[in-house]
Short mmCIF file of C-alpha atoms and ligand atoms in Angstrom, two decimals:
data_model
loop_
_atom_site.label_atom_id
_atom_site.label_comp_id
_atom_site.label_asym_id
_atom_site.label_seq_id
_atom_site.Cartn_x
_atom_site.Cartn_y
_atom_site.Cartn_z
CA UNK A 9 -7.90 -4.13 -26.88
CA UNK A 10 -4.27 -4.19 -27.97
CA UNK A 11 -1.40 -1.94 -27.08
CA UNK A 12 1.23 -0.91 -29.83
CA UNK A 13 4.95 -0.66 -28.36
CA UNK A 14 6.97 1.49 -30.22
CA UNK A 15 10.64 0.52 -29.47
CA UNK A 16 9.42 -2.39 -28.01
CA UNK A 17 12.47 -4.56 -28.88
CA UNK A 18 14.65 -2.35 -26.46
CA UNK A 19 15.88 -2.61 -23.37
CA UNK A 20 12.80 -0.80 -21.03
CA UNK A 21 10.53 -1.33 -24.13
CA UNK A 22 11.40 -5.19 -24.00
CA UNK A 23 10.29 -5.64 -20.15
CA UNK A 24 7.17 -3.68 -20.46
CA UNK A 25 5.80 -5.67 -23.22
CA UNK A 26 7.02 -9.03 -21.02
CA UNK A 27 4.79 -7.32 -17.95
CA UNK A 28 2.27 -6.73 -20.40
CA UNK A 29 1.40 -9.85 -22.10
CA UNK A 30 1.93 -11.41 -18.42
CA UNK A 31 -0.87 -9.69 -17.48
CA UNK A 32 -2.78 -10.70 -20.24
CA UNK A 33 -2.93 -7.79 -22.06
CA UNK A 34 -2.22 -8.06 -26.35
CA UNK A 35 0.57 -6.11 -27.74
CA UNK A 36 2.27 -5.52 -31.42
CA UNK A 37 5.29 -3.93 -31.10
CA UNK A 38 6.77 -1.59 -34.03
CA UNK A 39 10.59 -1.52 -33.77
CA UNK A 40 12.91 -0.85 -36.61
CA UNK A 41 15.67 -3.21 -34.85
CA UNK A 42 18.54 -0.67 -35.83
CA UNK A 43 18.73 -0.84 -32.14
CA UNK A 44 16.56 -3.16 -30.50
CA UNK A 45 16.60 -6.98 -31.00
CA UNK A 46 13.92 -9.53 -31.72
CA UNK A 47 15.07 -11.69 -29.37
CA UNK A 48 14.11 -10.10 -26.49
CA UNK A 49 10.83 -9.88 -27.81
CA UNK A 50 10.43 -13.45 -26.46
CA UNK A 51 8.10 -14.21 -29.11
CA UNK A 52 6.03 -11.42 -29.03
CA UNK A 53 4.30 -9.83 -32.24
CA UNK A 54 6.42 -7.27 -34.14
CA UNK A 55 5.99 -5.40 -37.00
CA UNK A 56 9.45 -3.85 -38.15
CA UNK A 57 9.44 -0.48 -39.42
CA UNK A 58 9.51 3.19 -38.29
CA UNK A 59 7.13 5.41 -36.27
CA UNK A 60 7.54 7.96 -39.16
CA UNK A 61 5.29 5.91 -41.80
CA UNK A 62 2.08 7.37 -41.20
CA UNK A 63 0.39 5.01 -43.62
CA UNK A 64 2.05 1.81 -41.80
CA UNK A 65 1.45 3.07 -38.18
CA UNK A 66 -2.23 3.91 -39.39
CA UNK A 67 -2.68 0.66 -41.02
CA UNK A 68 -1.21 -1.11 -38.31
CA UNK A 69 -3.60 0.56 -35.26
CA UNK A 70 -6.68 -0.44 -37.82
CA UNK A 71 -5.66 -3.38 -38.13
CA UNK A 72 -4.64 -4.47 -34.67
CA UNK A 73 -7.42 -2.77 -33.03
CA UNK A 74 -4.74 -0.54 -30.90
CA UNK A 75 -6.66 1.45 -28.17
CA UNK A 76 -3.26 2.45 -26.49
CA UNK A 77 0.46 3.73 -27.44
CA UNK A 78 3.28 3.42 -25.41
CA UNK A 79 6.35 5.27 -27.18
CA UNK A 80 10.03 3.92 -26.45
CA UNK A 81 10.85 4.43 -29.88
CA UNK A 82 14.43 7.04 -29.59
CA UNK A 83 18.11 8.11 -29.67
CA UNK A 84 18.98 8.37 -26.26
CA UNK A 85 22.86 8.81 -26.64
CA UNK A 86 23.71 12.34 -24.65
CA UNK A 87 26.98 12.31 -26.01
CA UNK A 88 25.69 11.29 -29.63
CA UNK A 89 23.21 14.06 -29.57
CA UNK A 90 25.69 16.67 -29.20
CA UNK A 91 27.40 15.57 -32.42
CA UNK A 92 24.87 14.94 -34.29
CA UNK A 93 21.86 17.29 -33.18
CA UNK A 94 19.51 16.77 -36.28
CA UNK A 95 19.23 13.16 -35.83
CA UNK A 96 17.98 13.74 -32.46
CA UNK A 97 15.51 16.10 -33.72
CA UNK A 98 14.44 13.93 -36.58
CA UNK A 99 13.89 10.94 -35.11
CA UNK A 100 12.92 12.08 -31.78
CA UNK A 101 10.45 14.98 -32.05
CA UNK A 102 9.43 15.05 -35.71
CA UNK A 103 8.99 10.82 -35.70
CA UNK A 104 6.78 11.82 -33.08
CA UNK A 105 5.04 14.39 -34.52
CA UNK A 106 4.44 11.62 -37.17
CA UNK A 107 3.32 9.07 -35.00
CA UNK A 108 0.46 10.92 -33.45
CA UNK A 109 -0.72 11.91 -36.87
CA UNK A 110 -0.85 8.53 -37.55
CA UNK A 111 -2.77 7.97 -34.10
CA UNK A 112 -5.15 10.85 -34.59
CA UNK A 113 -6.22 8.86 -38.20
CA UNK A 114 -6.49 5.79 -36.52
CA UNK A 115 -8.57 6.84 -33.58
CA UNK A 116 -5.92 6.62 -30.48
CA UNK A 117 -6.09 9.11 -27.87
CA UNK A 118 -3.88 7.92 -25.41
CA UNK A 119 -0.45 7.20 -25.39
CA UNK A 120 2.46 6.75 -22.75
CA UNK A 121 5.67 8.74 -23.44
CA UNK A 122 9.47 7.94 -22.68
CA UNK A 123 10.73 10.51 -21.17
CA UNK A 124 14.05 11.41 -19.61
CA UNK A 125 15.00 12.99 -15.88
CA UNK A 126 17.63 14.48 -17.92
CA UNK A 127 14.95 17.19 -19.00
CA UNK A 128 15.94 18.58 -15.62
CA UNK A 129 19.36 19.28 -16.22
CA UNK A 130 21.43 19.56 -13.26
CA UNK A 131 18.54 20.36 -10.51
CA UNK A 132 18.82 22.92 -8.14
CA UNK A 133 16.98 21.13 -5.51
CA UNK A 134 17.15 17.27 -4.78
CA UNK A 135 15.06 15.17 -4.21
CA UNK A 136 13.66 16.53 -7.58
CA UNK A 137 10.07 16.82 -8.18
CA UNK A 138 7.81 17.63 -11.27
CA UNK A 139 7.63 21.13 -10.44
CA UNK A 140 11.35 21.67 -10.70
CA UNK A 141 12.96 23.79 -13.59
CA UNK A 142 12.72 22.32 -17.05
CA UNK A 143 16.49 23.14 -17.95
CA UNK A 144 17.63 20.45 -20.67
CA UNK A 145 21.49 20.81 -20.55
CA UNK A 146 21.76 18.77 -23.89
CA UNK A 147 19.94 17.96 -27.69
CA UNK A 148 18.86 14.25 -26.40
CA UNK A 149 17.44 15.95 -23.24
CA UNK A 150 15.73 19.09 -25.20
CA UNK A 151 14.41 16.44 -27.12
CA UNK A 152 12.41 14.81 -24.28
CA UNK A 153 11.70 18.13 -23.45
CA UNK A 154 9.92 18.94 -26.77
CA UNK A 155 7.99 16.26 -27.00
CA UNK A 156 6.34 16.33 -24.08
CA UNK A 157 4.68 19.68 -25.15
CA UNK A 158 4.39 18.82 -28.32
CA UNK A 159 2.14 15.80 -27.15
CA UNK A 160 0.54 18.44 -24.30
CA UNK A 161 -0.61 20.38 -27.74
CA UNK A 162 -1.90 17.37 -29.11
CA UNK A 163 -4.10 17.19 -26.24
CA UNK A 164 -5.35 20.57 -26.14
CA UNK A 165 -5.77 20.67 -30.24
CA UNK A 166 -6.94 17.06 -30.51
CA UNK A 167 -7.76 15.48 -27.59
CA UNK A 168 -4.73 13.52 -27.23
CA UNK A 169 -4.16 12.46 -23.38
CA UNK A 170 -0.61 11.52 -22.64
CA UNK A 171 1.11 10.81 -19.67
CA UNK A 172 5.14 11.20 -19.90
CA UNK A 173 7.71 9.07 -17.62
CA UNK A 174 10.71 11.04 -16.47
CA UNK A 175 13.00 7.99 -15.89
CA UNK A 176 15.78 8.59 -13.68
CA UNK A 177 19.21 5.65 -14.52
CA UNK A 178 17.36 2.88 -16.01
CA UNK A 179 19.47 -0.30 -14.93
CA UNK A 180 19.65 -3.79 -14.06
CA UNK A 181 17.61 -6.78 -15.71
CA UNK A 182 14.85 -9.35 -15.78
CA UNK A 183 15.35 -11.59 -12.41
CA UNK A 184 15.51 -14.89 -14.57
CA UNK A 185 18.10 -13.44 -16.74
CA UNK A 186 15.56 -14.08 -20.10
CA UNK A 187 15.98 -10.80 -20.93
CA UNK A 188 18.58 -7.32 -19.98
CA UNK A 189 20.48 -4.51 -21.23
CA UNK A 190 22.71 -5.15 -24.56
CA UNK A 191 25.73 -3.79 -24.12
CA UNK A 192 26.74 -3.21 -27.40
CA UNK A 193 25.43 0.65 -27.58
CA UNK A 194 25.51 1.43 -23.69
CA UNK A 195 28.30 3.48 -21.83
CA UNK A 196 25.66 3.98 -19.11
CA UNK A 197 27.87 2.98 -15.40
CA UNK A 198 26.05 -0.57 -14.92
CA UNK A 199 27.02 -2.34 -17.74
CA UNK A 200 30.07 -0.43 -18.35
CA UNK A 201 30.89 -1.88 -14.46
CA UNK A 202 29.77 -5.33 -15.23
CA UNK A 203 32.45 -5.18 -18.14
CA UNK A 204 35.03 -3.99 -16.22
CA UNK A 205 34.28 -6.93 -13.71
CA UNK A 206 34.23 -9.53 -16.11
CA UNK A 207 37.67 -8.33 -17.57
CA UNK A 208 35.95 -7.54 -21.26
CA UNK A 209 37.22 -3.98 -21.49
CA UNK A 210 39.30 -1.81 -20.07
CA UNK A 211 39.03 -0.32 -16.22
CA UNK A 212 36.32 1.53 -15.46
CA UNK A 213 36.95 5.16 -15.76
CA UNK A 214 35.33 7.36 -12.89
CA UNK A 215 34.55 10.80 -14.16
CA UNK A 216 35.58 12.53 -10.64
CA UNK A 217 36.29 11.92 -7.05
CA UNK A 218 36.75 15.59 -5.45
CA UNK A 219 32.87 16.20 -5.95
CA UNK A 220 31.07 17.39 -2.67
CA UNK A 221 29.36 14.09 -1.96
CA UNK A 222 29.99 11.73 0.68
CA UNK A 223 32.64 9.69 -1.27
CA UNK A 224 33.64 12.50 -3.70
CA UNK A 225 31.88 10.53 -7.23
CA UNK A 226 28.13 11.53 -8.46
CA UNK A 227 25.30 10.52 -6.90
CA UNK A 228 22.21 9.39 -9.30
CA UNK A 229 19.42 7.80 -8.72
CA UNK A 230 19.44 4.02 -10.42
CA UNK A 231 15.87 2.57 -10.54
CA UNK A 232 15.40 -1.16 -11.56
CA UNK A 233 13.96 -2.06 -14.78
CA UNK A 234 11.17 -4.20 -14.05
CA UNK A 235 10.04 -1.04 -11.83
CA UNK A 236 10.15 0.95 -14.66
CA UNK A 237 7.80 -1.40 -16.31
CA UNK A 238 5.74 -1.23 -14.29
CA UNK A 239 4.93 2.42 -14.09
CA UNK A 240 4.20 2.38 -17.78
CA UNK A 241 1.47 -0.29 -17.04
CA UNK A 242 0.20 2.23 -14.29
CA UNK A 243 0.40 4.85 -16.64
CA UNK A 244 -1.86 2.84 -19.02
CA UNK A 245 -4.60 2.16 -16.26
CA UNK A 246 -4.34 5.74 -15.74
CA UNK A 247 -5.51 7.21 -18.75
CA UNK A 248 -7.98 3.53 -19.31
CA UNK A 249 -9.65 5.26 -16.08
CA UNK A 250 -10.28 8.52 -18.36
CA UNK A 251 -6.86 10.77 -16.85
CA UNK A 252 -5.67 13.58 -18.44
CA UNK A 253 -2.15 14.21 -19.49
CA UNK A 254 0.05 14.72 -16.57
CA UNK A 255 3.76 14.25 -16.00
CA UNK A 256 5.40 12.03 -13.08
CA UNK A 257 9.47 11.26 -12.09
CA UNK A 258 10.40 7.43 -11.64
CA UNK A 259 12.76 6.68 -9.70
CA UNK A 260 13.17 5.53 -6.18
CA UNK A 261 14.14 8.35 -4.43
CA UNK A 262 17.54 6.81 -3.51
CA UNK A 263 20.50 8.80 -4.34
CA UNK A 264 23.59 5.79 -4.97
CA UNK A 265 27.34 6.72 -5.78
CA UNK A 266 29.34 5.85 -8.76
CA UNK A 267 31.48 4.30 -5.61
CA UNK A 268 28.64 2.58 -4.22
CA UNK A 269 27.82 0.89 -7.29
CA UNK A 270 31.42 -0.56 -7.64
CA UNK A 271 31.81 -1.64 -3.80
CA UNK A 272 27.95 -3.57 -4.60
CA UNK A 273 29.08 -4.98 -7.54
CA UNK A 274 32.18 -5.89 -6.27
CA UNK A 275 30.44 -7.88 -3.40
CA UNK A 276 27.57 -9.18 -5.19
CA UNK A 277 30.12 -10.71 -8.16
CA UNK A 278 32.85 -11.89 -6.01
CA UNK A 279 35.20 -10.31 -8.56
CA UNK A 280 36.83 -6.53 -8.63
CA UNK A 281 36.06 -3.83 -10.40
CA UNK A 282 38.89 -2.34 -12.25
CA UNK A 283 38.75 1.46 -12.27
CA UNK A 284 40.61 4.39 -12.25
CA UNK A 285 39.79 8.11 -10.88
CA UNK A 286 39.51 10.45 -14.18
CA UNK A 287 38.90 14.05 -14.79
CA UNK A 288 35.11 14.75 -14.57
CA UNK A 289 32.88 14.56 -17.49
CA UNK A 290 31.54 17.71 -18.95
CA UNK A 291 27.31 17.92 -17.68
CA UNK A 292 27.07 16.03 -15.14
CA UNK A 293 25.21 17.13 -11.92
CA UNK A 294 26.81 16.63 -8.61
CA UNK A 295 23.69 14.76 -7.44
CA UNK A 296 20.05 13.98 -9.30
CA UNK A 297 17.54 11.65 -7.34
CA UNK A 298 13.25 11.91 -7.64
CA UNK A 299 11.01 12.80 -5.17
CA UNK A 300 8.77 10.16 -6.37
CA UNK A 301 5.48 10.91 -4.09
CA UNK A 302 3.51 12.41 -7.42
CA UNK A 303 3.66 9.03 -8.71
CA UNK A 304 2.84 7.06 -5.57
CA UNK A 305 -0.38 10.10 -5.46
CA UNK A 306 -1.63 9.43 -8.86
CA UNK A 307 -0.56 6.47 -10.11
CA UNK A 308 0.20 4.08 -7.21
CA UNK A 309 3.30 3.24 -8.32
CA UNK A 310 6.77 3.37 -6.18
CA UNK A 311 9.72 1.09 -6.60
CA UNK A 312 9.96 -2.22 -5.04
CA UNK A 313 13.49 -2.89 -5.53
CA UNK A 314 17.04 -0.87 -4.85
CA UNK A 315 20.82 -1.45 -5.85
CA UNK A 316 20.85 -4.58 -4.80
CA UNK A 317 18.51 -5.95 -7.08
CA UNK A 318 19.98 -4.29 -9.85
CA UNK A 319 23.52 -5.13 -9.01
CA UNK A 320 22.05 -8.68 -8.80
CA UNK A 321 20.33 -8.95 -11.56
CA UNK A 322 22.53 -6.71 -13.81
CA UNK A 323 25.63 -9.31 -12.90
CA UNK A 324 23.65 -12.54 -13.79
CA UNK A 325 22.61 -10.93 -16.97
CA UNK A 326 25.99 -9.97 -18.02
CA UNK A 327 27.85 -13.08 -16.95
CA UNK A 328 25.50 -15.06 -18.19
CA UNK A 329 25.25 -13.30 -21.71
CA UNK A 330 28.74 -12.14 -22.79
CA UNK A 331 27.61 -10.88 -26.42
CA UNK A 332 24.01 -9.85 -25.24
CA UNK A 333 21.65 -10.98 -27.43
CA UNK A 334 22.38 -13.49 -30.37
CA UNK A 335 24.71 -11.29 -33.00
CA UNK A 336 21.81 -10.37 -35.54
C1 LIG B 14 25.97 7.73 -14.23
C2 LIG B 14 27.11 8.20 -13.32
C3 LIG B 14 28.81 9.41 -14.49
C4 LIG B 14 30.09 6.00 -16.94
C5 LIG B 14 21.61 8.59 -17.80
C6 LIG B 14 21.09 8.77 -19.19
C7 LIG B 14 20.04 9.86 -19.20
C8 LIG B 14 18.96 9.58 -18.18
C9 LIG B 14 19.59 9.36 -16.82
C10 LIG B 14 17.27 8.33 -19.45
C11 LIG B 14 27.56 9.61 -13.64
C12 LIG B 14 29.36 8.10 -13.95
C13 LIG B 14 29.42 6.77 -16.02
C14 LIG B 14 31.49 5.79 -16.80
C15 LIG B 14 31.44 7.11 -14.79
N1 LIG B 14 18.16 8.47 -18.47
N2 LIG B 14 30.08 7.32 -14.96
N3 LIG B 14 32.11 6.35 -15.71
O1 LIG B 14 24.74 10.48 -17.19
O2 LIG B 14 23.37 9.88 -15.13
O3 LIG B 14 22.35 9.74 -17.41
O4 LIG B 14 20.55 8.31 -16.95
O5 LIG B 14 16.96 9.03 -20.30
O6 LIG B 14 19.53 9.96 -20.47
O7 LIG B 14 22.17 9.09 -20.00
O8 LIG B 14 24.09 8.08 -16.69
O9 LIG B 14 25.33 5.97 -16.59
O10 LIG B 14 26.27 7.85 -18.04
O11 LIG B 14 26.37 8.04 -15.57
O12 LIG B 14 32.04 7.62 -13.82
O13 LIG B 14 32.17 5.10 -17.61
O14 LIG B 14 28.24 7.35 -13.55
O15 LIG B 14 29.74 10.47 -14.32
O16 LIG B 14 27.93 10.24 -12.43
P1 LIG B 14 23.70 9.63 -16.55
P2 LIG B 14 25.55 7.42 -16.81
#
């Protein structure tokens, strides 16, 4: 039984297929590589090209004998989105809408979806849970949004079964260091700290200190990587065991500071963080962390690791790989 990875080469896509094949299971990853890079495949197969070939995704499941989907395959730049809305909608919803056409030919009825806790907007209540508002506040976020019922149609039209993973801030990387974030498309606070720290751009900007928060600078909930991973392989035994579609947050239920994730790096990397206090930035909520019981419930899954680990790992990554991955 083999499991296709779309956006596999990525930076959550690359350490689910590594958890994956560790656990024995075959994978074929379709990537396009406009934003993902072979080499943190570490050598497993890919097949370059885009979800929105029907006739190659088809081909591919046939051939490969794929039983299971898991889609990373997406813009994910908030900012990007705004500016350029139909590229979000292209690639995100309609690709998809492509992709499980191609699934439906092929015989796949289950597939894992990359969602976003930024379907929430800003929440009303925190710790969030799956029953709060659905209240996208931008294009990448409606996005998620829309493809998670478009794939909830698929199931009650077709018999698709999907289960969607609203990710709260994806960070850190692999604990040997084979494999992280590339930096050369994020402006997500990790890296952009790590940067700062290693003196390869210019002082972190914090977007606001007079918020109502113990330190006066967002609170978000950063969840580590190879957690992430994780719950997509619980996701997978999920609907293996015959689940329906269902919906679950990951993240650990720990709300950290942009503050608190400069004084850790700061400690962890021996070296200062150079930053300056900035006006805040258009959209972003006071305070988003997950109630993540639901997933604990259903899937078993909770996070084993916390800011240290990513701070950790995140800094030996970085240091370690100044350019990210080897230039193309
Ligand atoms: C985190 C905090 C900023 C950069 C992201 C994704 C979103 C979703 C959740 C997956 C905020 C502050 C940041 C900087 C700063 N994940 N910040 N200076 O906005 O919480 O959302 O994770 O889909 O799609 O975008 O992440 O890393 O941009 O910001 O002060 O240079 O750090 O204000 O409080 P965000 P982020």
């Amino acid at each position: 039984m083999t499991v296709l990875v779309t956006g596999g080469a990525g930076y959550i896509g690359s350490h689910t297929v590594r958890q994956l094949r560790e656990r024995g299971t075959h994978v074929v990853v379709l990537d396009t590589l406009e934003l993902g890079y072979r080499e943190a495949l570490l050598g497993a197969e890919l097949v370059v090209g885009d979800i929105a070939d029907i006739a190659l995704v088809t081909q591919l499941c046939r051939t490969y004998g794929v039983r299971q989907v898991v889609h990373f395959a997406a813009y994910k730049n908030v900012g990007e989105s705004m500016l350029q809305p139909a590229k979000y909608w292209l690639n995100n919803v309609t690709g998809t809408v492509h992709l499980a056409e191609a699934l439906l030919a092929a015989g796949v009825d289950q597939i894992v979806f990359s969602s976003s806790c930024s379907v929430y907007g800003t929440p009303e209540v925190v710790p969030v849970t799956e029953a709060a508002v659905v209240q996208p506040e931008s294009v990448y976020a409606e996005s998620k949004a829309t493809t998670e019922r478009v794939l909830g149609w698929y199931g009650a039209t077709h018999g698709l079964r999907a289960v969607s993973l609203r990710y709260f801030n994806a960070a850190g990387a692999s604990f040997d260091s084979q494999i992280g974030e590339d930096w050369a498309h994020s402006q997500n606070l990790v890296p952009v700290a790590m940067k700062a720290a290693l003196g390869v751009r210019p002082p972190l900007q914090v977007f606001g200190n007079d918020y109502p928060t113990h330190d006066g600078t967002c609170i978000r909930d950063y969840i580590h990587v190879d957690d992430l991973a994780d719950a997509h392989l619980r996701a997978l035994d999920h609907l293996a065991a015959g689940k329906g579609t269902a919906a679950f947050n990951v993240g650990t239920g720990v709300g950290s500071s942009v503050l608190d994730v400069i004084s850790t790096t700061e400690r962890l990397s021996g070296r200062k963080v150079p930053h300056e206090f900035v006006a805040r930035r258009a959209g972003d909520p006071v305070s988003t962390f997950a109630d993540p019981s639901r997933a604990f419930e259903v899937l078993g899954w909770q996070a084993r690791y916390g800011l240290e680990e990513i701070i950790a790992t995140a800094w030996q990554w970085h240091s370690t790989h100044p350019d990210g991955y080897v230039s193309r």
